[in-house]
Coordinates of N, CA and C in Angstrom, one line a residue:
D718 N -20.6 3.6 46.3 CA -21.7 3.4 45.9 C -21.3 2.5 44.9
S719 N -20.9 2.4 44.7 CA -20.7 1.4 43.7 C -20.2 -0.2 43.8
W720 N -20.6 -1.0 43.0 CA -19.9 -2.5 43.0 C -18.7 -2.4 42.6
M721 N -18.5 -1.3 41.5 CA -16.9 -1.9 41.0 C -17.1 -0.7 40.9
S722 N -15.7 -0.3 40.2 CA -14.9 0.9 39.9 C -15.2 1.0 38.1
Y723 N -15.4 1.7 37.4 CA -15.3 1.7 36.1 C -14.5 0.7 35.4
G724 N -13.4 1.0 36.0 CA -11.8 0.8 35.5 C -11.2 -1.0 35.9
I725 N -12.5 -1.4 36.6 CA -11.8 -2.9 37.5 C -12.3 -4.0 36.1
Q726 N -11.1 -4.6 35.3 CA -11.7 -5.8 34.4 C -10.9 -7.3 34.6
G727 N -11.4 -8.1 33.7 CA -10.8 -9.4 33.7 C -11.4 -10.0 34.5
E728 N -10.8 -11.0 35.5 CA -10.6 -12.1 36.2 C -11.5 -11.2 37.6
E729 N -10.7 -9.8 38.3 CA -11.4 -9.5 39.2 C -12.4 -8.8 39.0
R730 N -12.8 -8.3 38.1 CA -14.4 -7.6 38.0 C -14.9 -9.2 37.8
N731 N -14.9 -10.4 37.3 CA -15.9 -11.4 37.4 C -15.8 -11.7 38.4
K732 N -15.2 -11.8 39.4 CA -15.1 -12.5 40.7 C -15.9 -11.7 41.6
R733 N -15.9 -10.3 41.8 CA -16.1 -9.2 42.5 C -17.9 -9.3 42.0
F734 N -18.1 -9.3 40.8 CA -19.6 -9.2 40.4 C -20.8 -10.6 40.6
N735 N -19.9 -11.9 40.8 CA -20.4 -13.1 40.8 C -20.4 -13.1 42.9
M736 N -19.4 -12.5 43.6 CA -19.5 -12.1 44.9 C -20.5 -11.1 45.4
L737 N -21.1 -10.4 44.8 CA -21.7 -9.5 44.5 C -23.1 -9.2 44.3
L738 N -23.1 -10.3 43.5 CA -24.8 -10.4 42.9 C -25.6 -10.5 43.7
P739 N -25.3 -11.8 44.9 CA -26.3 -11.6 45.9 C -27.4 -10.3 46.3
Y740 N -26.1 -9.8 46.2 CA -27.4 -7.8 46.6 C -27.6 -7.4 45.3
Q741 N -28.5 -7.7 44.4 CA -28.3 -7.0 43.7 C -30.2 -6.7 43.5
V742 N -30.1 -5.3 43.6 CA -31.7 -4.9 43.7 C -32.2 -5.8 42.3
N743 N -33.6 -6.4 41.9 CA -33.8 -7.2 40.6 C -35.8 -7.1 41.4
S744 N -36.4 -7.3 40.4 CA -37.5 -7.6 40.8 C -38.2 -8.1 42.2
K745 N -37.6 -9.2 41.9 CA -38.3 -10.2 43.3 C -37.5 -9.2 44.9
L746 N -36.7 -8.9 44.9 CA -36.7 -8.0 45.9 C -37.6 -6.8 46.0
M747 N -37.6 -6.4 45.2 CA -38.4 -5.0 44.9 C -40.2 -5.8 45.4
G748 N -40.5 -7.0 45.1 CA -41.7 -7.4 45.1 C -41.9 -7.6 46.8
L749 N -41.1 -7.8 47.4 CA -40.4 -8.3 48.9 C -41.2 -6.1 49.6
A750 N -41.0 -5.3 48.6 CA -40.8 -4.2 49.8 C -42.0 -3.7 49.7
A751 N -42.9 -2.8 50.3 CA -43.9 -2.0 50.5 C -43.6 -1.6 49.0
P752 N -45.2 -1.6 49.1 CA -46.1 -1.0 47.2 C -45.6 0.2 47.3
T753 N -45.8 1.3 48.4 CA -45.1 2.5 47.8 C -43.5 2.8 48.3
A754 N -43.1 1.5 48.2 CA -41.5 1.9 48.3 C -40.8 2.6 46.6
K755 N -39.7 3.3 47.4 CA -39.4 3.5 45.6 C -37.9 3.0 46.0
F756 N -36.8 2.9 44.8 CA -35.9 2.3 44.1 C -34.9 3.7 43.6
M757 N -34.0 4.3 44.4 CA -33.1 5.2 44.0 C -31.5 4.9 44.0
N758 N -31.0 5.0 43.1 CA -29.4 5.1 42.5 C -28.7 6.2 42.1
C759 N -27.9 6.8 42.7 CA -27.5 8.2 42.0 C -26.3 8.4 41.1
L760 N -26.6 7.2 40.4 CA -26.0 7.1 39.2 C -24.6 6.8 38.8
P761 N -23.6 7.2 38.3 CA -23.8 6.1 37.5 C -24.4 5.0 37.1
A762 N -25.6 4.0 36.6 CA -26.2 2.8 37.2 C -25.5 1.8 35.5
M763 N -25.2 0.5 36.4 CA -24.4 -0.4 35.1 C -25.9 -1.0 35.4
R764 N -27.2 -1.3 34.3 CA -28.3 -2.1 34.3 C -27.5 -4.3 34.5
G765 N -28.6 -4.1 35.0 CA -27.8 -5.9 35.1 C -26.4 -5.7 36.0
E766 N -25.8 -5.0 36.5 CA -25.7 -5.4 37.7 C -25.7 -5.1 39.0
E767 N -26.0 -4.0 39.9 CA -26.4 -3.3 41.0 C -27.9 -3.2 40.8
Q768 N -28.4 -3.3 39.5 CA -29.5 -2.8 39.8 C -30.5 -4.2 38.1
T769 N -31.5 -4.8 38.3 CA -31.5 -4.9 37.2 C -32.6 -3.6 36.0
A770 N -31.9 -4.0 34.9 CA -33.0 -2.5 34.0 C -34.5 -2.8 34.2
D771 N -35.5 -3.3 34.9 CA -37.0 -3.5 35.3 C -36.9 -2.9 36.3
V772 N -35.9 -2.7 37.3 CA -36.1 -2.5 38.2 C -35.8 -0.5 38.0
I773 N -34.6 0.0 37.7 CA -34.2 1.2 37.2 C -35.0 1.7 36.2
D774 N -35.6 1.4 35.7 CA -37.0 1.9 34.6 C -38.2 1.4 35.3
G775 N -38.4 0.8 36.2 CA -39.9 0.9 36.6 C -40.3 1.4 36.9
P776 N -41.8 1.1 37.1 CA -42.4 1.9 38.0 C -42.2 2.6 39.7
Q777 N -41.8 1.9 40.5 CA -40.9 2.6 42.0 C -39.7 3.6 41.4
S778 N -39.1 3.6 40.4 CA -37.8 4.1 40.2 C -38.1 5.4 40.4
I779 N -37.2 6.5 41.1 CA -36.9 7.4 41.6 C -35.5 7.8 40.4
V780 N -35.3 7.4 39.6 CA -33.6 7.6 39.7 C -33.1 8.5 39.0
F781 N -34.7 9.0 38.2 CA -34.3 10.1 37.1 C -34.0 11.6 37.9
D782 N -35.7 11.6 38.2 CA -36.2 12.6 39.3 C -34.8 13.1 40.2
Q783 N -34.3 11.8 40.9 CA -33.2 12.3 42.0 C -32.3 12.7 41.7
A784 N -32.2 12.4 40.2 CA -30.6 13.2 39.0 C -31.1 14.9 38.8
E785 N -32.4 14.6 38.7 CA -33.0 15.7 38.3 C -33.0 17.7 39.6
N786 N -32.8 16.0 40.8 CA -32.8 17.4 42.5 C -31.7 17.5 42.6
R787 N -30.4 16.5 42.2 CA -29.1 17.0 42.5 C -29.1 17.8 41.4
L788 N -29.2 18.6 40.5 CA -28.4 18.9 39.1 C -29.6 20.2 39.9
H789 N -30.5 20.5 40.4 CA -31.2 22.1 40.7 C -30.2 22.1 41.7
A790 N -30.1 21.8 43.0 CA -29.3 21.7 44.1 C -27.5 22.2 44.0
Q791 N -26.9 21.4 42.7 CA -25.4 21.8 42.0 C -25.6 23.4 41.9
K792 N -26.6 23.1 40.9 CA -26.9 25.0 40.4 C -26.3 25.8 41.5
A793 N -27.5 25.5 42.5 CA -28.0 26.6 43.7 C -26.6 26.9 44.4
L794 N -26.1 25.5 44.3 CA -24.5 26.0 45.2 C -23.6 27.1 44.4
L795 N -23.6 26.5 42.8 CA -21.8 27.2 41.9 C -22.3 27.9 41.8
Y796 N -24.1 28.9 42.6 CA -24.2 30.4 42.1 C -24.1 31.0 43.7
K797 N -24.5 30.5 44.7 CA -23.7 30.9 46.2 C -22.5 31.3 45.4
L798 N -21.8 30.5 45.4 CA -20.0 30.3 45.4 C -19.9 31.1 44.0
I799 N -20.2 31.6 43.2 CA -20.2 32.7 42.6 C -20.4 33.7 42.5
L800 N -21.2 34.2 44.0 CA -21.6 35.6 44.4 C -20.8 35.3 45.6
K801 N -20.0 34.4 46.0 CA -19.4 35.1 47.3 C -20.2 34.6 48.4
E802 N -21.0 34.5 48.0 CA -22.4 34.1 49.3 C -21.9 33.2 50.2
I803 N -21.3 32.1 50.1 CA -20.6 30.9 50.7 C -19.0 30.8 50.9
V804 N -18.6 31.1 52.5 CA -16.9 31.2 52.0 C -16.8 29.9 52.7

C-alpha cells in the first residue's frame, strides 16, 4: 500500500521514488477526476511522495474521515474479542 517501506534509504530510495513519481496523485490528476471524486489513503502518508500536500489536505480528501472510521471499527472488533463474542 506504499511506494516504499519506511526503512529504504539512499540510492534504492531515490531509484524507487523516481520510478514511481509518474504515478503520484497530484492536483493535475485529481483535476481529471469527476468533481465528486474523493481521495483516500490508509495512512501513514508521506506528503510529496505518493500524493502531494494539496491533494491530501484538499477539499476532495477524506483521509482523516477514513482513519476515524477505521479507528471505530478496530475498537468494535477489540470489544467483541474481549467479550469472546468472536472466536
